[in-house]
CSV table of C-alpha atoms in Angstrom, one decimal:
chain,number,residue,atom,x,y,z
C,181,MET,CA,87.2,40.8,14.4
C,182,SER,CA,84.7,38.2,15.5
C,183,THR,CA,85.8,34.6,15.1
C,184,THR,CA,82.2,33.7,15.1
C,185,GLU,CA,81.8,35.1,11.3
C,186,LEU,CA,85.1,34.1,9.9
C,187,HIS,CA,83.0,31.0,8.1
C,188,HIS,CA,80.7,34.0,6.3
C,189,LEU,CA,84.0,35.4,4.6
C,190,SER,CA,85.3,34.1,1.0
C,191,VAL,CA,89.0,33.4,0.6
C,192,ALA,CA,89.9,36.6,-0.3
C,193,GLU,CA,88.7,38.3,2.7
C,194,LEU,CA,90.0,35.7,5.2
C,195,ALA,CA,93.5,36.2,3.4
C,196,ALA,CA,93.1,39.9,4.3
C,197,GLN,CA,92.0,39.4,7.7
C,198,LEU,CA,95.1,37.0,8.3
C,199,LYS,CA,97.5,39.3,6.5
C,200,ASN,CA,96.3,42.2,8.5
C,201,LYS,CA,96.4,39.8,11.7
C,202,HIS,CA,92.8,40.5,12.5
C,203,VAL,CA,92.5,37.1,13.3
C,204,SER,CA,95.3,34.7,13.3
C,205,ALA,CA,95.7,30.9,11.5
C,206,VAL,CA,94.9,29.1,14.7
C,207,GLU,CA,91.7,30.9,15.5
C,208,ALA,CA,90.7,30.7,11.7
C,209,ALA,CA,91.4,26.6,11.9
C,210,GLN,CA,89.8,26.5,15.3
C,211,HIS,CA,86.9,28.0,13.7
C,212,PHE,CA,86.4,26.0,11.2
C,213,LEU,CA,87.3,22.6,12.7
C,214,ALA,CA,84.5,23.2,15.3
C,215,ARG,CA,82.2,24.2,12.4
C,216,ALA,CA,83.0,20.5,10.8
C,217,GLN,CA,82.6,18.8,14.1
C,218,ALA,CA,78.9,20.6,14.6
C,219,HIS,CA,78.0,19.6,11.1
C,220,GLN,CA,79.1,15.6,10.9
C,221,ASN,CA,75.4,15.1,9.5
C,222,LEU,CA,76.3,15.9,6.0
C,223,GLY,CA,79.5,13.4,6.0
C,224,ALA,CA,81.5,15.6,4.3
C,225,PHE,CA,84.8,14.7,5.7
C,226,VAL,CA,86.1,11.0,6.2
C,227,ALA,CA,89.5,12.2,7.9
C,228,ILE,CA,90.2,15.3,10.6
C,229,ASP,CA,93.1,15.5,13.0
C,230,GLU,CA,93.1,18.6,15.0
C,231,ALA,CA,96.7,18.5,16.2
C,232,THR,CA,97.9,18.5,13.1
C,233,THR,CA,95.9,21.0,11.5
C,234,LEU,CA,96.9,23.3,14.5
C,235,ALA,CA,100.5,22.3,14.0
C,236,GLN,CA,100.3,23.9,10.5
C,237,ALA,CA,97.9,26.9,11.4
C,238,ARG,CA,101.1,27.7,14.1
C,239,ALA,CA,103.5,27.5,11.3
C,240,ALA,CA,101.0,29.6,9.1
C,241,ASP,CA,101.1,32.2,11.4
C,242,ALA,CA,104.9,32.1,12.2
C,243,LEU,CA,105.0,32.9,8.2
C,244,ILE,CA,102.9,35.8,8.6
C,245,ALA,CA,104.9,37.0,11.1
C,246,SER,CA,107.7,36.9,9.2
C,247,GLY,CA,106.1,38.4,6.2
C,248,GLN,CA,107.2,35.7,4.1
C,249,GLY,CA,103.9,34.1,3.7
C,250,GLY,CA,101.9,34.6,0.5
C,251,ARG,CA,98.4,35.8,-0.3
C,252,LEU,CA,96.8,32.6,0.9
C,253,ALA,CA,98.9,31.8,3.8
C,254,GLY,CA,97.5,30.9,6.9
C,255,VAL,CA,93.5,30.1,5.3
C,256,PRO,CA,92.3,26.8,5.5
C,257,ILE,CA,91.7,24.3,3.0
C,258,ALA,CA,90.1,20.7,2.6
C,259,HIS,CA,91.1,18.1,0.2
C,260,LYS,CA,89.3,15.5,-1.6
C,261,ASP,CA,90.6,11.8,-0.3
C,262,ILE,CA,91.9,11.1,-3.8
C,263,PHE,CA,94.9,13.5,-3.3
C,264,VAL,CA,97.8,11.6,-1.2
C,265,THR,CA,98.8,13.3,2.1
C,266,GLN,CA,101.6,12.8,4.7
C,267,ASP,CA,99.9,14.1,7.6
C,268,PHE,CA,96.2,12.4,6.8
C,269,PRO,CA,95.3,9.1,6.2
C,270,THR,CA,94.4,8.9,1.9
C,271,THR,CA,91.6,6.2,1.2
C,272,ALA,CA,90.3,7.2,-2.2
C,273,ALA,CA,87.0,6.3,-0.1
C,274,SER,CA,87.6,2.6,-0.8
C,275,LYS,CA,88.2,-0.2,1.6
C,276,MET,CA,91.0,-1.0,-0.8
C,277,LEU,CA,93.0,1.6,1.2
C,278,ALA,CA,91.5,1.6,4.2
C,279,GLY,CA,94.0,3.3,6.6
C,280,TYR,CA,96.5,4.0,4.0
C,281,GLN,CA,99.4,6.5,4.9
C,282,SER,CA,101.1,8.0,2.2
C,283,PRO,CA,104.9,8.8,2.7
C,284,PHE,CA,104.7,12.0,0.6
C,285,ASP,CA,102.1,14.8,-0.5
C,286,ALA,CA,100.7,15.1,-3.8
C,287,THR,CA,102.3,18.0,-5.8
C,288,VAL,CA,99.0,20.0,-5.4
C,289,VAL,CA,98.4,19.4,-1.6
C,290,ARG,CA,102.3,20.4,-1.4
C,291,LYS,CA,101.6,23.4,-3.4
C,292,LEU,CA,98.9,24.9,-1.5
C,293,GLY,CA,100.5,23.9,2.1
C,294,VAL,CA,102.9,25.5,4.7
C,295,THR,CA,105.6,23.4,3.4
C,296,GLU,CA,108.9,24.8,1.6
C,297,GLY,CA,107.5,27.1,-1.4
C,298,GLY,CA,104.0,25.8,-0.7
C,299,ALA,CA,101.4,28.7,-0.5
C,300,GLY,CA,100.9,28.4,3.6
C,301,MET,CA,97.0,27.1,3.5
C,302,VAL,CA,96.2,25.0,6.7
C,303,THR,CA,94.5,21.7,5.9
C,304,LEU,CA,91.5,21.1,7.8
C,305,GLY,CA,91.4,17.3,6.5
C,306,LYS,CA,89.9,14.6,4.0
C,307,LEU,CA,86.6,15.1,2.1
C,308,ASN,CA,84.6,12.5,1.0
C,309,CYS,CA,83.9,11.2,-2.7
C,310,ASP,CA,82.9,8.2,-4.6
C,311,GLU,CA,85.3,5.4,-4.3
C,312,PHE,CA,88.2,6.2,-6.7
C,313,ALA,CA,86.1,9.3,-7.7
C,314,MET,CA,84.0,6.7,-9.7
C,315,GLY,CA,80.2,8.3,-9.5
C,316,GLY,CA,77.9,11.2,-10.0
C,317,ALA,CA,76.3,11.3,-6.6
C,318,ASN,CA,79.1,10.6,-3.6
C,319,GLU,CA,77.0,7.7,-2.8
C,320,ASN,CA,79.7,4.8,-3.8
C,321,SER,CA,82.1,5.7,-0.8
C,322,ALA,CA,83.2,2.8,1.4
C,323,ILE,CA,84.6,5.2,4.1
C,324,ALA,CA,82.7,6.1,7.3
C,325,PRO,CA,82.7,9.8,7.4
C,326,VAL,CA,83.7,11.3,10.5
C,327,GLY,CA,80.9,10.9,13.3
C,328,PHE,CA,79.9,7.5,11.6
C,329,ASP,CA,80.6,4.1,12.4
C,330,SER,CA,79.4,3.2,8.4
C,331,ALA,CA,79.7,4.2,4.9
C,332,GLN,CA,77.3,7.1,4.2
C,333,PRO,CA,76.4,9.2,1.4
C,334,VAL,CA,77.2,12.6,1.6
C,335,ARG,CA,74.4,15.0,2.1
C,336,ASN,CA,73.8,17.8,-0.1
C,337,PRO,CA,73.5,21.0,2.3
C,338,TRP,CA,70.4,22.4,0.3
C,339,ASN,CA,68.5,19.6,1.2
C,340,PRO,CA,69.9,17.0,3.0
C,341,GLU,CA,67.7,13.8,1.1
C,342,ARG,CA,69.4,15.3,-2.0
C,343,VAL,CA,73.0,14.0,-3.2
C,344,PRO,CA,75.9,16.6,-3.8
C,345,GLY,CA,77.0,15.4,-7.0
C,346,GLY,CA,80.1,13.3,-7.7
C,347,SER,CA,82.7,12.5,-7.6
C,348,SER,CA,83.6,15.7,-5.4
C,349,GLY,CA,80.7,15.6,-3.0
C,350,GLY,CA,82.2,15.9,-0.1
C,351,SER,CA,84.3,18.8,-1.1
C,352,ALA,CA,81.2,20.6,-2.8
C,353,ALA,CA,79.2,19.9,0.4
C,354,ALA,CA,82.0,21.8,2.7
C,355,VAL,CA,81.8,24.5,0.7
C,356,ALA,CA,78.2,25.2,0.6
C,357,ALA,CA,77.9,24.4,4.4
C,358,ARG,CA,80.7,26.9,5.1
C,359,LEU,CA,82.9,24.5,6.5
C,360,ALA,CA,85.7,24.8,4.5
C,361,PRO,CA,86.5,28.3,2.8
C,362,ALA,CA,87.9,26.5,-0.4
C,363,VAL,CA,88.6,22.9,-1.0
C,364,THR,CA,90.1,20.9,-4.0
C,365,GLY,CA,88.3,18.2,-6.7
C,366,THR,CA,89.1,16.2,-9.3
C,367,ASP,CA,87.3,15.9,-12.5
C,368,THR,CA,87.1,13.4,-14.9
C,369,GLY,CA,84.1,13.9,-16.7
C,370,GLY,CA,82.5,16.5,-14.4
C,371,SER,CA,83.4,15.8,-10.7
C,372,ILE,CA,84.0,19.3,-10.2
C,373,ARG,CA,81.4,20.7,-12.3
C,374,GLN,CA,78.5,18.7,-11.8
C,375,PRO,CA,78.7,18.9,-7.8
C,376,ALA,CA,79.7,22.6,-7.9
C,377,SER,CA,76.2,22.6,-9.7
C,378,PHE,CA,74.2,20.9,-7.3
C,379,CYS,CA,75.6,22.6,-4.6
C,380,GLY,CA,75.5,26.5,-5.7
C,381,ILE,CA,79.2,27.0,-5.4
C,382,THR,CA,81.8,27.4,-8.4
C,383,GLY,CA,84.6,25.3,-9.5
C,384,ILE,CA,86.8,25.0,-12.4
C,385,LYS,CA,88.3,22.6,-14.0
C,386,PRO,CA,91.7,23.7,-16.2
C,387,THR,CA,93.3,22.1,-19.4
C,388,TYR,CA,94.3,19.0,-19.1
C,389,GLY,CA,98.2,18.7,-18.1
C,390,ARG,CA,97.8,22.7,-16.5
C,391,ALA,CA,97.6,21.1,-12.4
C,392,SER,CA,100.4,18.2,-11.7
C,393,ARG,CA,98.6,14.5,-11.2
C,394,TYR,CA,101.3,13.5,-9.3
C,395,GLY,CA,100.0,12.1,-6.0
C,396,MET,CA,96.7,12.2,-7.3
C,397,ILE,CA,95.2,8.4,-7.2
C,398,ALA,CA,94.4,7.7,-10.7
C,399,PHE,CA,91.2,6.8,-12.1
C,400,ALA,CA,91.6,7.5,-15.9
C,401,SER,CA,94.8,9.0,-16.6
C,402,SER,CA,93.9,11.0,-19.7
C,403,LEU,CA,91.1,12.5,-18.0
C,404,ASP,CA,91.9,13.2,-14.6
C,405,GLN,CA,92.5,16.8,-13.7
C,406,ALA,CA,92.7,18.6,-10.5
C,407,GLY,CA,91.0,22.1,-9.8
C,408,PRO,CA,89.5,24.4,-7.0
C,409,MET,CA,86.2,24.7,-5.4
C,410,GLY,CA,85.3,27.6,-3.5
C,411,ARG,CA,82.4,30.2,-3.3
C,412,SER,CA,83.1,32.4,-6.1
C,413,ALA,CA,85.4,32.7,-9.2
C,414,GLU,CA,87.7,34.9,-7.6
C,415,ASP,CA,88.3,32.3,-4.8
C,416,CYS,CA,89.2,29.9,-7.7
C,417,ALA,CA,91.2,31.7,-9.5
C,418,LEU,CA,93.6,32.6,-5.9
C,419,LEU,CA,93.6,28.8,-5.3
C,420,LEU,CA,94.2,28.2,-8.9
C,421,SER,CA,97.0,30.2,-9.5
C,422,GLU,CA,99.0,28.3,-6.7
C,423,MET,CA,97.8,25.0,-7.9
C,424,CYS,CA,98.9,25.0,-11.7
C,425,GLY,CA,102.6,25.0,-13.4
C,426,PRO,CA,104.7,22.3,-14.9
C,427,ASP,CA,105.9,19.1,-12.5
C,428,LEU,CA,107.8,17.5,-15.6
C,429,ASP,CA,110.1,15.3,-13.2
C,430,ARG,CA,106.7,13.2,-11.8
C,431,ASP,CA,104.0,14.0,-13.4
C,432,SER,CA,104.5,12.8,-17.1
C,433,THR,CA,101.1,14.1,-18.2
C,434,SER,CA,102.2,17.6,-16.9
C,435,LEU,CA,102.3,20.4,-19.5
C,436,ASP,CA,105.4,22.9,-19.7
C,437,VAL,CA,103.2,25.8,-19.4
C,438,PRO,CA,104.5,28.3,-16.2
C,439,ALA,CA,102.1,29.0,-14.0
C,440,GLU,CA,99.9,32.2,-14.1
C,441,ASP,CA,98.5,34.9,-11.9
C,442,PHE,CA,94.6,34.1,-12.7
C,443,THR,CA,93.5,37.0,-10.5
C,444,ALA,CA,95.0,39.3,-13.0
C,445,LYS,CA,92.1,39.9,-15.7
C,446,LEU,CA,89.5,39.4,-13.3
C,447,ASN,CA,87.9,42.6,-13.7
C,448,ASP,CA,88.6,42.7,-17.5
C,449,SER,CA,85.6,43.9,-19.7
C,450,ILE,CA,83.6,41.5,-21.0
C,451,GLU,CA,82.0,43.8,-23.7
C,452,GLY,CA,81.7,42.4,-26.6
C,453,LEU,CA,82.4,38.4,-25.5
C,454,ARG,CA,81.3,36.4,-27.6
C,455,ILE,CA,79.3,33.4,-26.1
C,456,GLY,CA,78.4,30.2,-28.1
C,457,VAL,CA,75.1,28.9,-27.0
C,458,PRO,CA,75.4,24.8,-28.4
C,459,ALA,CA,71.8,23.7,-29.6
C,460,GLU,CA,72.5,20.5,-28.2
C,461,PHE,CA,72.9,21.7,-24.8
C,462,PHE,CA,69.3,23.2,-24.5
C,463,GLY,CA,67.1,20.1,-26.0
C,464,GLU,CA,65.3,17.0,-25.1
C,465,GLY,CA,66.3,16.2,-21.7
C,466,LEU,CA,67.2,19.6,-19.9
C,467,ALA,CA,64.6,20.4,-17.3
C,468,ASP,CA,62.0,23.1,-17.6
C,469,ASP,CA,63.6,24.9,-14.3
C,470,VAL,CA,67.0,24.3,-15.3
C,471,ARG,CA,66.5,26.0,-18.6
C,472,ALA,CA,64.9,29.2,-16.8
C,473,ALA,CA,67.9,29.6,-14.8
C,474,VAL,CA,70.5,29.4,-17.2
C,475,ASP,CA,68.4,31.3,-20.2
C,476,ALA,CA,68.0,34.5,-17.2
C,477,ALA,CA,71.9,34.2,-16.6
C,478,LEU,CA,72.4,34.3,-20.1
C,479,LYS,CA,70.7,37.6,-20.5
C,480,GLU,CA,72.3,39.1,-17.6
C,481,TYR,CA,75.4,38.4,-19.9
C,482,GLU,CA,74.2,40.1,-22.6
C,483,LYS,CA,73.4,43.4,-20.0
C,484,LEU,CA,76.8,43.2,-19.5
C,485,GLY,CA,77.6,43.9,-22.8
C,486,ALA,CA,78.7,39.8,-23.9
C,487,LYS,CA,77.0,38.4,-27.3
C,488,LEU,CA,75.3,35.0,-27.5
C,489,VAL,CA,76.2,33.3,-30.6
C,490,PRO,CA,74.3,30.2,-32.1
C,491,ILE,CA,76.7,27.2,-32.5
C,492,SER,CA,76.6,23.2,-32.7
C,493,LEU,CA,78.5,20.4,-31.4
C,494,PRO,CA,76.7,18.2,-33.2
C,495,ARG,CA,78.9,15.1,-30.9
C,496,THR,CA,77.6,16.2,-27.9
C,497,GLU,CA,75.2,12.9,-27.3
C,498,LEU,CA,77.9,10.7,-28.5
C,499,SER,CA,79.9,11.9,-25.4
C,500,VAL,CA,78.5,9.5,-22.7
C,501,PRO,CA,79.6,6.3,-24.9
C,502,VAL,CA,83.1,7.6,-25.9
C,503,TYR,CA,83.7,8.5,-22.3
C,504,TYR,CA,81.8,4.8,-20.8
C,505,ILE,CA,84.6,3.1,-23.1
C,506,LEU,CA,87.7,5.1,-22.6
C,507,ALA,CA,87.2,5.8,-19.0
C,508,PRO,CA,86.6,2.3,-17.8
C,509,ALA,CA,89.3,1.3,-19.9
C,510,GLU,CA,91.8,3.3,-18.2
C,511,ALA,CA,90.7,2.6,-14.7
C,512,SER,CA,90.7,-1.4,-15.5
C,513,SER,CA,94.4,-1.0,-16.3
C,514,ASN,CA,95.0,1.9,-13.4
C,515,LEU,CA,93.4,-0.4,-10.7
C,516,SER,CA,95.3,-3.3,-11.7
C,517,ARG,CA,98.1,-2.7,-9.0
C,518,PHE,CA,95.5,-3.1,-6.3
C,519,ASP,CA,96.2,-6.6,-6.1
C,520,GLY,CA,96.9,-7.1,-2.4
C,521,VAL,CA,100.5,-7.4,-2.8
C,522,LYS,CA,102.7,-4.7,-2.2
C,523,PHE,CA,100.0,-2.0,-0.1
C,524,GLY,CA,96.5,-1.7,0.8
C,525,HIS,CA,94.0,-4.5,1.7
C,526,ARG,CA,94.7,-8.1,1.5
C,527,ALA,CA,92.2,-10.8,1.9
C,528,GLN,CA,92.4,-13.0,5.1
C,529,HIS,CA,91.6,-16.3,3.4
C,530,PHE,CA,93.0,-17.9,0.0
C,531,THR,CA,94.4,-20.8,-1.3
C,532,ASP,CA,96.8,-19.4,-3.6
C,533,LEU,CA,98.3,-16.6,-5.0
C,534,ASN,CA,96.0,-16.2,-7.9
C,535,ASP,CA,92.9,-16.9,-5.4
C,536,MET,CA,94.5,-13.9,-3.2
C,537,TYR,CA,94.1,-11.7,-5.9
C,538,LYS,CA,90.5,-12.6,-6.5
C,539,GLN,CA,89.3,-12.6,-2.7
C,540,THR,CA,91.1,-9.4,-2.2
C,541,ARG,CA,89.5,-7.3,-5.0
C,542,ALA,CA,86.6,-8.9,-4.6
C,543,GLU,CA,86.4,-7.8,-0.8
C,544,GLY,CA,88.3,-4.0,-1.5
C,545,PHE,CA,86.5,-2.9,-4.3
C,546,GLY,CA,82.9,-1.8,-4.4
C,547,ASP,CA,80.3,-2.6,-7.2
C,548,GLU,CA,80.7,0.8,-9.5
C,549,VAL,CA,84.4,-0.2,-9.3
C,550,LYS,CA,84.0,-3.6,-9.9
C,551,ARG,CA,81.5,-2.6,-13.1
C,552,ARG,CA,83.9,0.1,-14.6
C,553,ILE,CA,86.8,-2.8,-14.2
C,554,MET,CA,85.2,-5.3,-16.0
C,555,ILE,CA,83.7,-3.1,-18.9
C,556,GLY,CA,87.5,-1.5,-19.0
C,557,ALA,CA,88.4,-5.0,-19.6
C,558,TYR,CA,85.8,-6.0,-21.8
C,559,VAL,CA,86.5,-3.1,-24.2
C,560,LEU,CA,90.1,-3.7,-24.1
C,561,SER,CA,90.1,-7.3,-24.6
C,562,GLU,CA,91.2,-9.0,-28.4
C,563,GLY,CA,88.2,-9.3,-30.5
C,564,TYR,CA,86.8,-6.0,-28.9
C,565,TYR,CA,89.8,-3.4,-28.5
C,566,ASP,CA,89.2,-2.1,-33.0
C,567,ALA,CA,85.3,-2.3,-32.5
C,568,TYR,CA,85.0,-0.1,-29.0
C,569,TYR,CA,88.1,1.2,-27.4
C,570,LEU,CA,89.7,2.4,-30.9
C,571,GLN,CA,86.2,3.7,-32.2
C,572,ALA,CA,85.9,5.7,-29.3
C,573,GLN,CA,89.0,7.2,-29.4
C,574,LYS,CA,88.1,8.4,-32.8
C,575,ILE,CA,85.0,10.3,-31.9
C,576,ARG,CA,87.0,11.7,-28.7
C,577,ARG,CA,89.2,13.3,-31.8
C,578,MET,CA,86.0,14.6,-33.2
C,579,ILE,CA,84.9,15.8,-30.3
C,580,ALA,CA,87.8,18.1,-29.7
C,581,ASP,CA,87.5,19.5,-33.7
C,582,ASP,CA,84.0,20.0,-33.1
C,583,PHE,CA,85.0,22.8,-30.3
C,584,GLN,CA,87.5,24.2,-32.3
C,585,ALA,CA,85.3,24.6,-35.0
C,586,ALA,CA,82.9,26.0,-32.5
C,587,PHE,CA,85.6,28.3,-31.2
C,588,LYS,CA,86.1,29.9,-34.3
C,589,ASP,CA,82.9,31.7,-34.0
C,590,CYS,CA,82.8,32.1,-30.4
C,591,ASP,CA,85.1,33.1,-27.2
C,592,VAL,CA,83.4,30.9,-24.5
C,593,ILE,CA,80.6,28.3,-24.7
C,594,ALA,CA,77.7,28.4,-22.1
C,595,GLY,CA,74.8,25.9,-20.9
C,596,ALA,CA,73.5,24.3,-18.3
C,597,ALA,CA,76.4,22.2,-16.3
C,598,ALA,CA,74.0,19.6,-15.6
C,599,PRO,CA,70.4,18.7,-17.1
C,600,THR,CA,68.9,18.7,-13.7
C,601,THR,CA,69.2,20.0,-9.9
C,602,ALA,CA,70.7,17.2,-7.6
C,603,TRP,CA,68.2,14.0,-6.9
C,604,ALA,CA,67.1,12.4,-4.4
C,605,ILE,CA,69.5,10.1,-2.5
C,606,GLY,CA,68.8,6.8,-4.0
C,607,GLY,CA,67.0,7.9,-6.4
C,608,LYS,CA,69.0,7.0,-9.5
C,609,ALA,CA,70.2,3.0,-8.8
C,610,ASP,CA,70.2,2.8,-12.4
C,611,PRO,CA,73.6,3.5,-13.3
C,612,VAL,CA,73.2,4.1,-17.0
C,613,SER,CA,70.5,7.1,-15.4
C,614,ASN,CA,73.9,8.2,-13.4
C,615,TYR,CA,76.2,8.1,-16.5
C,616,LEU,CA,73.4,10.2,-18.4
C,617,ALA,CA,73.5,13.2,-16.5
C,618,ASP,CA,77.2,14.0,-17.2
C,619,VAL,CA,75.9,14.7,-20.8
C,620,PHE,CA,77.5,18.2,-20.6
C,621,THR,CA,80.3,17.7,-18.4
C,622,LEU,CA,81.7,15.0,-20.9
C,623,PRO,CA,82.9,16.4,-23.9
C,624,ALA,CA,85.1,19.1,-22.5
C,625,SER,CA,87.0,16.4,-20.7
C,626,LEU,CA,87.0,14.4,-23.4
C,627,ALA,CA,88.6,17.2,-25.4
C,628,GLY,CA,90.8,18.3,-22.3
C,629,LEU,CA,89.1,21.6,-21.9
C,630,PRO,CA,88.9,24.1,-19.1
C,631,GLY,CA,85.5,24.4,-17.8
C,632,LEU,CA,83.8,26.1,-15.0
C,633,SER,CA,80.5,25.9,-13.6
C,634,LEU,CA,79.5,28.8,-11.2
C,635,PRO,CA,75.8,29.5,-9.3
C,636,ALA,CA,73.2,30.6,-11.8
C,637,GLY,CA,69.8,30.7,-10.2
C,638,PHE,CA,67.5,28.1,-8.6
C,639,GLY,CA,65.0,25.5,-9.4
C,640,ASN,CA,62.5,24.0,-8.3
C,641,GLY,CA,62.3,23.2,-4.4
C,642,GLY,CA,64.9,26.1,-3.9
C,643,LEU,CA,68.3,23.5,-5.3
C,644,PRO,CA,70.5,25.8,-7.3
C,645,VAL,CA,71.4,25.8,-10.7
C,646,GLY,CA,74.7,25.7,-12.1
C,647,LEU,CA,75.9,27.3,-15.6
C,648,GLN,CA,78.5,25.8,-17.2
C,649,LEU,CA,81.3,27.8,-19.0
C,650,ILE,CA,83.8,26.0,-21.6
C,651,GLY,CA,87.0,28.0,-22.6
C,652,ASN,CA,89.4,27.1,-25.2
C,653,TYR,CA,92.7,25.3,-24.0
C,654,PHE,CA,94.5,27.9,-21.9
C,655,ALA,CA,91.6,30.1,-21.4
C,656,GLU,CA,91.0,29.5,-17.6
C,657,SER,CA,91.6,33.6,-17.0
C,658,GLN,CA,89.0,34.4,-19.8
C,659,LEU,CA,86.8,32.0,-17.8
C,660,LEU,CA,87.2,32.9,-14.5
C,661,ASN,CA,86.8,36.8,-15.6
C,662,ALA,CA,83.6,35.9,-16.9
C,663,ALA,CA,82.6,34.5,-14.1
C,664,HIS,CA,83.6,37.0,-11.9
C,665,ARG,CA,81.6,39.6,-14.0
C,666,PHE,CA,78.5,37.8,-13.6
C,667,GLN,CA,79.2,37.4,-10.1
C,668,GLN,CA,79.7,40.9,-9.6
C,669,ALA,CA,76.2,41.6,-11.2
C,670,THR,CA,74.4,38.8,-9.4
C,671,ASP,CA,74.3,37.3,-5.7
C,672,PHE,CA,73.5,33.9,-6.1
C,673,HIS,CA,77.0,32.9,-5.2
C,674,LEU,CA,76.3,34.5,-1.8
C,675,GLN,CA,73.6,32.8,-1.1
C,676,ARG,CA,73.6,29.8,1.7
C,677,PRO,CA,71.8,26.8,2.6
C,678,ALA,CA,69.4,27.8,5.6
C,679,GLY,CA,70.8,26.6,9.2
C,680,PHE,CA,74.6,27.0,7.6
């Protein structure tokens, strides 16, 4: 086939073309590298190394030729710049790690790559994100994207004056603009699902512990989870099947749950599927255009044989204050390692060791990271731990209990992934307004549940709207099946921004 059409193919379609040798991994890599260079204005990539990518592509072609390549061998992928990689710099979009080169690959990168035992996918480069994954708009990156001399916000391909969502905004923008067929992201409080919604793609956060956190730069250790982002549920299922599995020797939070083929049940019937509709997800604050798209998507599910069940998640609003106590508390601990001593940025001018710490962290961290470190240090300090951190942990357990009560009446839970469509760049300068935009994604993160966002229509200005599906623990197959059946009946996931 003509290589000019490669970016229109899904992961499954491209994998078939590679397996049948209708196109080589080198040709596919060259095609997507050219697209990344042609659309640098989006600010999606922060690192590209053509020689490294083509070397991986040649290795993938050798695997395919020998018949040893897996079903994703040769398919290009790009990684969020929060996963450490041997062959590309890893910065977490922070000055603190500018130029850092890891001596090893993150487990997720290794599992997907051309290394021994990997899926054989070819890395195109590293993708922009909010600094240390802290943000909901991808406006907090401190690293200059490829083609720029200074840090830039990532732009939404549907409207370059709008944010792509965050923190995995570079990942979402790259898929939406067809710069990569699939990408990795991380989700701490919605950082896969919200950008997937804003950019009109599909993304899934698996059950906490399903995918290894080894080599994923930590923000909030009890919340951070890796997941795939692609155009469709089928694409995400293919990637997630390779990403998951126990990593007990390297990651203390990894679950001892075997890897699973998440594509196996994609075509199962959803006749009789009970979809819980929480009243709290449809109250004040949900934009009219988002509500209309979500309502239409739920009606489509009814046509497919699913049943809508009214449910309640009474502590939904409490998820915002709980998360913004617990996540900064963990961040303040995790980021204490960045002190200028062993690796990363070190201030040039200081008077003593204590001053070196202060100057290094003042120069290396951006405003949002500093804000969260200070909040975290405050809620963990003597006299405030019991009043804030301990109370937040108790409410976190109650939020998880609310979900378990709801799942007695339903199989999956549905609602909007975000209360609005993508806002204008710079449109939410107040940090609290950014935090409130996470209200629908935070509950599942606090409970450690799997959550998925899939394209469900368009709002005002032709901006994408995402439908969020939340499942019980280890129900990824059920979520992906429900999303896949919806995508077989609709074409929202096939729509692409003009010019891409």
